[in-house]
């Protein structure tokens, strides 16, 4: 498989994203090109280090390299872990000629992005995402860590120097984590990119992890996210809000289930709900909603709420969504696949109706 490239354009902070299989060997050249000749600190967790650490170390042989391992799991994406990583950066001697490499899923990526954005007011970092979700929904310079007051409450914007997306890493992913990532493929490639028919045709190959098809979807999803964030890097124009399509009900489900439900699972239901609402408001024909439901279910994801989740609690959670206006939920709706827009506040009765349909 040949190496492929995308560029995220942010003036002097522009960077390349490299795609392929078994491509850790590109790293020495990338570091050289960026003038990153100092110490290398790899942030990871014990699971990912065991699975892919040796491959990364052998690619970096000849460089002074240290590891900083954080415990696996969302509950460690917090300011205590950030603080412990500042100590690791300081003791390793990371400066602007050094580099911090994030080897892991979204938790490792977000936390490393935040640490490198703030340590010494910014040191270089490179993304090496190892889950399908973290590759598909790669952070284009936006990162956040959790706080007792809320998930992803503390964050900033800081671009990496490069990203290496190696599909070889995905071979070791458990089934549930892989399916989690497919939800974000549907979200970006079909919802925002409009390629629902292509995705439906490719879904059997994606589910069986065909490396070429999976890589194609990762690149398609990244192209879409990069283009949106290039136009609205820090959210000033509001254009990047469309990235929230399918996520309003999803975040509410995650909150109400105390983050016990996997993000991709909740997103299957959330995208279905957003499409139903788009149709109920007269934007999208019901047939298109059915097509989306089919594609979500082909991926092995649910499209309806499990028993025991109360609609009233979901509605309450949606009132605190970042897009809500004075407690009145707004949604990213679809005129069709590839045509997302921010709605006006949606009346409670309409949302309750959609939630009832998701309960059937
Ligand atoms: N900044 C952004 O734009 C952005 C976008 C999407 C998600 N996120 C964040 O990402 C996080 C979710 O990411 P995630 O789903 O990758 O979760 P995660 O980082 O917790 O990884 C899931 C599990 O997979 C394991 N793992 C990682 N790579 C593996 C591999 N190759 N083989 C086997 N196991 C592997 C991890 O150790 C972990 O146990 C959330 O915190 C979310 O907020 C951030």
Short mmCIF file of C-alpha atoms and ligand atoms in Angstrom, two decimals:
data_model
loop_
_atom_site.label_atom_id
_atom_site.label_comp_id
_atom_site.label_asym_id
_atom_site.label_seq_id
_atom_site.Cartn_x
_atom_site.Cartn_y
_atom_site.Cartn_z
CA UNK A 1 0.00 0.00 0.00
CA UNK A 2 1.46 3.39 -1.00
CA UNK A 3 1.80 6.22 1.52
CA UNK A 4 -0.75 8.99 1.01
CA UNK A 5 -0.82 12.55 2.23
CA UNK A 6 -3.24 15.29 3.22
CA UNK A 7 -2.27 18.77 4.36
CA UNK A 8 -4.09 20.83 6.96
CA UNK A 9 -3.60 24.50 6.03
CA UNK A 10 -3.13 26.93 8.91
CA UNK A 11 -0.50 29.33 7.53
CA UNK A 12 2.81 28.81 9.30
CA UNK A 13 1.16 26.14 11.48
CA UNK A 14 0.19 23.97 8.47
CA UNK A 15 1.07 20.29 8.76
CA UNK A 16 0.88 17.01 6.86
CA UNK A 17 -1.09 13.91 7.72
CA UNK A 18 0.56 10.72 6.42
CA UNK A 19 -1.54 7.63 5.66
CA UNK A 20 -0.64 4.02 4.96
CA UNK A 21 0.10 0.63 6.46
CA UNK A 22 3.27 0.01 8.53
CA UNK A 23 4.44 3.60 8.07
CA UNK A 24 6.14 4.35 11.41
CA UNK A 25 9.37 4.28 9.35
CA UNK A 26 8.42 7.74 8.01
CA UNK A 27 8.99 9.32 11.42
CA UNK A 28 12.77 9.99 11.28
CA UNK A 29 12.34 11.87 7.99
CA UNK A 30 9.35 13.83 9.32
CA UNK A 31 11.28 14.83 12.48
CA UNK A 32 14.30 15.81 10.40
CA UNK A 33 12.19 17.95 8.03
CA UNK A 34 10.65 19.77 10.99
CA UNK A 35 14.03 20.38 12.64
CA UNK A 36 13.02 18.31 15.65
CA UNK A 37 16.47 17.08 16.59
CA UNK A 38 16.15 17.07 20.40
CA UNK A 39 14.69 14.60 22.91
CA UNK A 40 11.70 12.44 22.04
CA UNK A 41 9.02 11.67 24.64
CA UNK A 42 6.37 9.10 23.70
CA UNK A 43 3.09 9.40 25.60
CA UNK A 44 1.04 6.22 25.56
CA UNK A 45 -0.71 3.74 27.83
CA UNK A 46 0.54 0.26 28.81
CA UNK A 47 -1.90 -1.54 26.46
CA UNK A 48 -0.86 0.37 23.34
CA UNK A 49 2.84 0.35 24.28
CA UNK A 50 2.75 -3.46 24.52
CA UNK A 51 1.02 -3.77 21.16
CA UNK A 52 2.79 -1.15 19.05
CA UNK A 53 5.62 0.32 21.16
CA UNK A 54 8.42 -1.86 19.76
CA UNK A 55 7.51 -0.93 16.19
CA UNK A 56 7.67 2.77 17.08
CA UNK A 57 10.94 2.41 19.01
CA UNK A 58 12.65 0.59 16.17
CA UNK A 59 11.56 3.35 13.76
CA UNK A 60 13.13 5.89 16.13
CA UNK A 61 16.33 3.92 16.79
CA UNK A 62 19.26 6.27 17.15
CA UNK A 63 17.12 8.95 18.83
CA UNK A 64 17.14 9.62 22.60
CA UNK A 65 13.65 8.39 23.44
CA UNK A 66 11.72 8.09 26.72
CA UNK A 67 8.23 6.84 27.54
CA UNK A 68 5.54 8.48 29.66
CA UNK A 69 2.74 6.01 30.31
CA UNK A 70 -0.68 7.06 31.54
CA UNK A 71 -3.38 4.64 32.70
CA UNK A 72 -5.91 3.60 30.02
CA UNK A 73 -9.45 4.95 30.16
CA UNK A 74 -11.49 8.13 29.87
CA UNK A 75 -11.48 8.66 33.64
CA UNK A 76 -7.76 9.45 33.44
CA UNK A 77 -8.25 12.23 30.86
CA UNK A 78 -8.03 14.80 33.63
CA UNK A 79 -5.86 17.56 35.05
CA UNK A 80 -4.03 15.15 37.43
CA UNK A 81 -2.73 13.21 34.42
CA UNK A 82 -1.89 16.50 32.68
CA UNK A 83 0.12 17.54 35.72
CA UNK A 84 2.01 14.24 35.84
CA UNK A 85 2.91 14.66 32.15
CA UNK A 86 4.29 18.17 32.78
CA UNK A 87 6.72 16.48 35.18
CA UNK A 88 7.65 13.90 32.51
CA UNK A 89 8.24 16.67 29.93
CA UNK A 90 10.40 18.60 32.39
CA UNK A 91 12.50 15.62 33.49
CA UNK A 92 12.97 14.44 29.90
CA UNK A 93 14.11 17.92 28.91
CA UNK A 94 11.48 18.57 26.25
CA UNK A 95 12.02 21.94 24.58
CA UNK A 96 11.13 23.41 21.18
CA UNK A 97 13.68 21.21 19.41
CA UNK A 98 12.34 18.12 21.12
CA UNK A 99 9.05 16.43 20.36
CA UNK A 100 6.26 14.62 22.16
CA UNK A 101 4.68 11.76 20.22
CA UNK A 102 1.15 10.69 21.18
CA UNK A 103 0.79 6.94 20.55
CA UNK A 104 -2.74 5.85 21.44
CA UNK A 105 -6.46 6.42 21.13
CA UNK A 106 -8.40 9.64 21.59
CA UNK A 107 -7.64 9.88 25.29
CA UNK A 108 -3.87 9.83 24.74
CA UNK A 109 -4.27 12.22 21.78
CA UNK A 110 -6.37 14.79 23.64
CA UNK A 111 -4.25 14.77 26.76
CA UNK A 112 -0.95 15.00 24.86
CA UNK A 113 -2.32 17.78 22.68
CA UNK A 114 -3.33 19.73 25.80
CA UNK A 115 -0.02 19.14 27.60
CA UNK A 116 2.11 20.17 24.60
CA UNK A 117 -0.06 23.25 23.98
CA UNK A 118 0.59 24.50 27.51
CA UNK A 119 3.99 23.16 28.60
CA UNK A 120 6.48 26.02 28.19
CA UNK A 121 3.66 27.74 26.23
CA UNK A 122 3.92 25.19 23.44
CA UNK A 123 6.29 22.38 22.48
CA UNK A 124 6.12 20.28 19.28
CA UNK A 125 3.92 17.20 19.14
CA UNK A 126 3.08 14.50 16.64
CA UNK A 127 -0.16 12.51 16.52
CA UNK A 128 0.01 8.76 16.06
CA UNK A 129 -3.63 7.73 16.67
CA UNK A 130 -4.14 3.99 17.15
CA UNK A 131 -7.94 3.56 17.35
CA UNK A 132 -10.27 3.82 14.37
CA UNK A 133 -12.25 6.51 16.22
CA UNK A 134 -9.14 8.61 16.88
CA UNK A 135 -8.01 8.24 13.25
CA UNK A 136 -11.42 9.05 11.74
CA UNK A 137 -12.27 11.91 14.09
CA UNK A 138 -8.69 13.10 14.46
CA UNK A 139 -8.24 16.25 16.51
CA UNK A 140 -7.36 19.02 14.07
CA UNK A 141 -5.71 21.09 16.75
CA UNK A 142 -8.66 21.15 19.12
CA UNK A 143 -8.29 19.24 22.35
CA UNK A 144 -9.97 18.99 25.71
CA UNK A 145 -9.61 17.20 29.01
CA UNK A 146 -12.32 16.34 31.53
CA UNK A 147 -13.09 18.11 34.82
CA UNK A 148 -15.38 17.07 37.69
CA UNK A 149 -17.75 19.80 36.42
CA UNK A 150 -18.02 18.30 32.94
CA UNK A 151 -16.58 16.17 30.16
CA UNK A 152 -14.16 17.95 27.80
CA UNK A 153 -14.62 21.16 29.81
CA UNK A 154 -11.00 22.38 29.74
CA UNK A 155 -9.41 22.73 26.33
CA UNK A 156 -7.52 24.75 23.78
CA UNK A 157 -6.48 24.88 20.13
CA UNK A 158 -2.94 23.84 19.21
CA UNK A 159 -1.83 22.24 15.95
CA UNK A 160 0.51 19.22 15.82
CA UNK A 161 3.61 19.22 13.61
CA UNK A 162 2.48 16.08 11.76
CA UNK A 163 0.15 13.11 12.04
CA UNK A 164 0.95 9.50 11.17
CA UNK A 165 -2.17 7.38 10.53
CA UNK A 166 -1.12 3.76 10.28
CA UNK A 167 -3.90 1.24 9.58
CA UNK A 168 -1.58 -1.51 10.83
CA UNK A 169 -2.45 -0.30 14.36
CA UNK A 170 -6.11 -1.14 13.81
CA UNK A 171 -5.45 -4.88 13.51
CA UNK A 172 -5.21 -5.23 17.30
CA UNK A 173 -8.43 -3.31 18.06
CA UNK A 174 -11.20 -5.26 19.78
CA UNK A 175 -14.40 -5.56 17.72
CA UNK A 176 -16.33 -3.12 19.92
CA UNK A 177 -13.67 -0.40 19.52
CA UNK A 178 -13.59 -0.91 15.76
CA UNK A 179 -17.38 -0.54 15.48
CA UNK A 180 -17.14 2.57 17.66
CA UNK A 181 -14.95 4.10 14.94
CA UNK A 182 -17.30 3.07 12.12
CA UNK A 183 -19.97 5.28 13.73
CA UNK A 184 -17.71 8.30 13.14
CA UNK A 185 -17.11 7.16 9.53
CA UNK A 186 -20.88 7.18 8.94
CA UNK A 187 -21.13 10.53 10.68
CA UNK A 188 -18.48 12.25 8.58
CA UNK A 189 -18.46 10.44 5.23
CA UNK A 190 -22.25 9.99 4.86
CA UNK A 191 -23.69 12.73 7.10
CA UNK A 192 -21.34 15.59 6.29
CA UNK A 193 -19.77 14.32 3.04
CA UNK A 194 -22.94 13.01 1.39
CA UNK A 195 -21.45 9.66 0.29
CA UNK A 196 -24.20 7.48 1.75
CA UNK A 197 -24.67 5.19 -1.28
CA UNK A 198 -20.92 4.56 -1.61
CA UNK A 199 -20.68 3.88 2.12
CA UNK A 200 -23.59 1.44 2.00
CA UNK A 201 -21.87 -0.46 -0.82
CA UNK A 202 -18.54 -0.49 1.04
CA UNK A 203 -19.93 -1.32 4.50
CA UNK A 204 -19.40 -5.13 4.30
CA UNK A 205 -15.71 -4.55 3.38
CA UNK A 206 -15.33 -1.93 6.14
CA UNK A 207 -16.86 -4.21 8.77
CA UNK A 208 -14.47 -6.97 7.71
CA UNK A 209 -11.60 -4.45 8.06
CA UNK A 210 -10.44 -4.32 4.43
CA UNK A 211 -7.37 -2.07 4.90
CA UNK A 212 -7.78 -0.21 1.59
CA UNK A 213 -11.47 0.59 2.16
CA UNK A 214 -10.90 1.55 5.79
CA UNK A 215 -8.01 3.83 4.87
CA UNK A 216 -10.12 5.44 2.13
CA UNK A 217 -12.87 6.20 4.66
CA UNK A 218 -10.40 7.59 7.21
CA UNK A 219 -8.99 9.93 4.56
CA UNK A 220 -12.46 10.98 3.36
CA UNK A 221 -13.52 11.74 6.94
CA UNK A 222 -10.31 13.67 7.64
CA UNK A 223 -10.66 15.69 4.40
CA UNK A 224 -14.12 16.79 5.53
CA UNK A 225 -13.03 17.71 9.06
CA UNK A 226 -9.88 19.50 7.86
CA UNK A 227 -11.84 21.61 5.33
CA UNK A 228 -14.33 22.71 8.00
CA UNK A 229 -11.68 23.55 10.59
CA UNK A 230 -9.49 25.36 8.07
CA UNK A 231 -12.45 27.72 7.59
CA UNK A 232 -13.23 28.07 11.30
CA UNK A 233 -10.20 26.99 13.33
CA UNK A 234 -11.34 28.23 16.74
CA UNK A 235 -15.10 28.30 16.29
CA UNK A 236 -15.39 32.09 15.79
CA UNK A 237 -17.65 31.96 12.73
CA UNK A 238 -19.68 29.04 14.07
CA UNK A 239 -19.10 27.07 10.86
CA UNK A 240 -17.44 24.19 12.71
CA UNK A 241 -20.67 23.59 14.65
CA UNK A 242 -21.80 21.31 11.80
CA UNK A 243 -19.25 18.78 13.12
CA UNK A 244 -21.80 18.27 15.89
CA UNK A 245 -24.32 16.67 13.51
CA UNK A 246 -25.74 13.56 15.16
CA UNK A 247 -24.08 14.43 18.45
CA UNK A 248 -26.82 16.37 20.31
CA UNK A 249 -28.82 13.30 21.34
CA UNK A 250 -25.54 11.33 21.55
CA UNK A 251 -24.03 13.61 24.23
CA UNK A 252 -27.33 13.50 26.15
CA UNK A 253 -27.37 9.67 26.07
CA UNK A 254 -23.73 9.55 27.21
CA UNK A 255 -24.45 11.93 30.08
CA UNK A 256 -27.62 10.16 31.21
CA UNK A 257 -25.86 6.75 31.11
CA UNK A 258 -22.92 8.21 33.04
CA UNK A 259 -20.64 7.55 30.05
CA UNK A 260 -21.18 3.78 30.41
CA UNK A 261 -22.41 3.56 26.81
CA UNK A 262 -19.63 3.63 24.18
CA UNK A 263 -19.54 6.82 22.10
CA UNK A 264 -20.11 4.99 18.80
CA UNK A 265 -23.10 3.12 20.18
CA UNK A 266 -24.70 6.35 21.36
CA UNK A 267 -23.81 8.00 18.05
CA UNK A 268 -25.71 5.33 16.08
CA UNK A 269 -28.85 6.31 17.99
CA UNK A 270 -28.02 10.03 17.93
CA UNK A 271 -27.56 10.15 14.14
CA UNK A 272 -30.80 8.26 13.62
CA UNK A 273 -32.59 10.72 15.93
CA UNK A 274 -31.15 13.77 14.15
CA UNK A 275 -32.23 12.34 10.79
CA UNK A 276 -35.76 11.63 12.11
CA UNK A 277 -35.97 15.23 13.36
CA UNK A 278 -34.74 16.52 9.96
CA UNK A 279 -37.53 14.52 8.35
CA UNK A 280 -40.22 15.50 10.88
CA UNK A 281 -39.41 19.16 10.18
CA UNK A 282 -39.84 18.58 6.45
CA UNK A 283 -36.21 18.81 5.38
CA UNK A 284 -35.42 15.20 4.58
CA UNK A 285 -37.67 12.56 2.95
CA UNK A 286 -38.44 9.58 5.28
CA UNK A 287 -36.82 7.25 2.70
CA UNK A 288 -33.45 8.92 3.33
CA UNK A 289 -33.85 8.35 7.08
CA UNK A 290 -34.50 4.66 6.39
CA UNK A 291 -31.35 4.50 4.24
CA UNK A 292 -29.28 5.93 7.09
CA UNK A 293 -30.84 3.53 9.59
CA UNK A 294 -29.92 0.62 7.30
CA UNK A 295 -26.29 1.76 7.00
CA UNK A 296 -25.96 2.26 10.77
CA UNK A 297 -27.38 -1.21 11.41
CA UNK A 298 -25.09 -2.77 8.76
CA UNK A 299 -22.19 -1.52 10.87
CA UNK A 300 -23.55 -3.44 13.87
CA UNK A 301 -24.66 -0.29 15.68
CA UNK A 302 -28.01 0.30 17.38
CA UNK A 303 -30.47 2.88 16.05
CA UNK A 304 -32.93 2.85 18.99
CA UNK A 305 -32.64 3.63 22.67
CA UNK A 306 -32.24 0.71 25.05
CA UNK A 307 -35.00 0.26 27.66
CA UNK A 308 -34.70 2.30 30.83
CA UNK A 309 -33.48 5.62 29.39
CA UNK A 310 -36.03 8.31 30.28
CA UNK A 311 -36.87 10.86 27.59
CA UNK A 312 -37.28 13.61 30.24
CA UNK A 313 -33.69 13.10 31.41
CA UNK A 314 -32.38 13.23 27.84
CA UNK A 315 -34.27 16.47 27.20
CA UNK A 316 -32.85 17.96 30.40
CA UNK A 317 -29.31 17.02 29.31
CA UNK A 318 -29.93 18.61 25.87
CA UNK A 319 -30.82 21.93 27.53
CA UNK A 320 -27.15 22.14 28.63
CA UNK A 321 -25.78 21.30 25.16
CA UNK A 322 -23.25 23.89 23.95
CA UNK A 323 -25.53 24.79 20.98
CA UNK A 324 -28.63 25.39 23.15
CA UNK A 325 -29.98 28.97 23.24
CA UNK A 326 -31.09 29.95 26.76
CA UNK A 327 -31.77 26.29 27.54
CA UNK A 328 -33.63 25.64 24.27
CA UNK A 329 -31.88 22.85 22.31
CA UNK A 330 -30.71 23.49 18.77
CA UNK A 331 -29.67 20.68 16.45
CA UNK A 332 -27.48 20.23 13.42
CA UNK A 333 -30.03 19.01 10.87
CA UNK A 334 -29.69 17.62 7.35
CA UNK A 335 -31.46 18.94 4.24
CA UNK A 336 -29.90 15.84 2.73
CA UNK A 337 -26.68 13.90 3.29
CA UNK A 338 -23.85 16.39 2.82
CA UNK A 339 -26.11 19.39 3.61
CA UNK A 340 -25.90 20.05 7.34
CA UNK A 341 -27.07 23.27 9.01
CA UNK A 342 -27.70 24.67 12.50
CA UNK A 343 -31.41 24.76 13.40
CA UNK A 344 -33.37 27.35 15.32
CA UNK A 345 -34.35 26.24 18.86
CA UNK A 346 -36.52 23.12 18.57
CA UNK A 347 -39.80 22.98 20.58
CA UNK A 348 -39.80 20.41 23.39
CA UNK A 349 -42.82 18.60 21.90
CA UNK A 350 -40.91 17.90 18.66
CA UNK A 351 -37.89 16.54 20.54
CA UNK A 352 -40.12 14.39 22.75
CA UNK A 353 -41.80 13.00 19.65
CA UNK A 354 -38.41 12.03 18.15
CA UNK A 355 -37.33 10.42 21.43
CA UNK A 356 -40.57 8.39 21.47
CA UNK A 357 -39.76 7.15 17.95
CA UNK A 358 -36.27 6.20 19.14
CA UNK A 359 -37.84 4.18 21.97
CA UNK A 360 -39.93 2.00 19.64
N1 LIG B 1 -10.03 16.25 20.00
C1 LIG B 1 -10.91 15.73 19.17
O1 LIG B 1 -11.20 16.28 18.12
C2 LIG B 1 -11.60 14.45 19.53
C3 LIG B 1 -12.43 13.84 18.59
C4 LIG B 1 -13.05 12.64 18.93
C5 LIG B 1 -12.84 12.07 20.17
N2 LIG B 1 -12.04 12.69 21.08
C6 LIG B 1 -11.83 12.08 22.40
O2 LIG B 1 -11.29 10.78 22.19
C7 LIG B 1 -11.66 9.95 23.26
C8 LIG B 1 -12.17 8.63 22.73
O3 LIG B 1 -11.16 8.06 21.94
P1 LIG B 1 -11.05 6.47 21.76
O4 LIG B 1 -12.36 5.92 21.38
O5 LIG B 1 -9.88 6.23 20.89
O6 LIG B 1 -10.83 5.95 23.26
P2 LIG B 1 -9.51 5.53 24.06
O7 LIG B 1 -8.38 6.41 23.79
O8 LIG B 1 -9.94 5.37 25.48
O9 LIG B 1 -9.18 4.10 23.46
C9 LIG B 1 -10.08 3.04 23.63
C10 LIG B 1 -9.37 1.78 24.15
O10 LIG B 1 -8.63 1.20 23.08
C11 LIG B 1 -7.30 0.89 23.51
N3 LIG B 1 -6.46 0.94 22.32
C12 LIG B 1 -5.98 2.03 21.69
N4 LIG B 1 -5.36 1.68 20.56
C13 LIG B 1 -5.44 0.34 20.47
C14 LIG B 1 -5.01 -0.61 19.50
N5 LIG B 1 -4.41 -0.23 18.38
N6 LIG B 1 -5.25 -1.93 19.75
C15 LIG B 1 -5.93 -2.33 20.86
N7 LIG B 1 -6.38 -1.48 21.80
C16 LIG B 1 -6.15 -0.15 21.59
C17 LIG B 1 -7.02 1.94 24.55
O11 LIG B 1 -5.98 1.53 25.42
C18 LIG B 1 -8.37 2.04 25.26
O12 LIG B 1 -8.46 1.03 26.23
C19 LIG B 1 -12.68 10.71 24.09
O13 LIG B 1 -12.04 11.21 25.24
C20 LIG B 1 -13.09 11.84 23.18
O14 LIG B 1 -13.50 12.98 23.90
C21 LIG B 1 -11.40 13.85 20.78
#
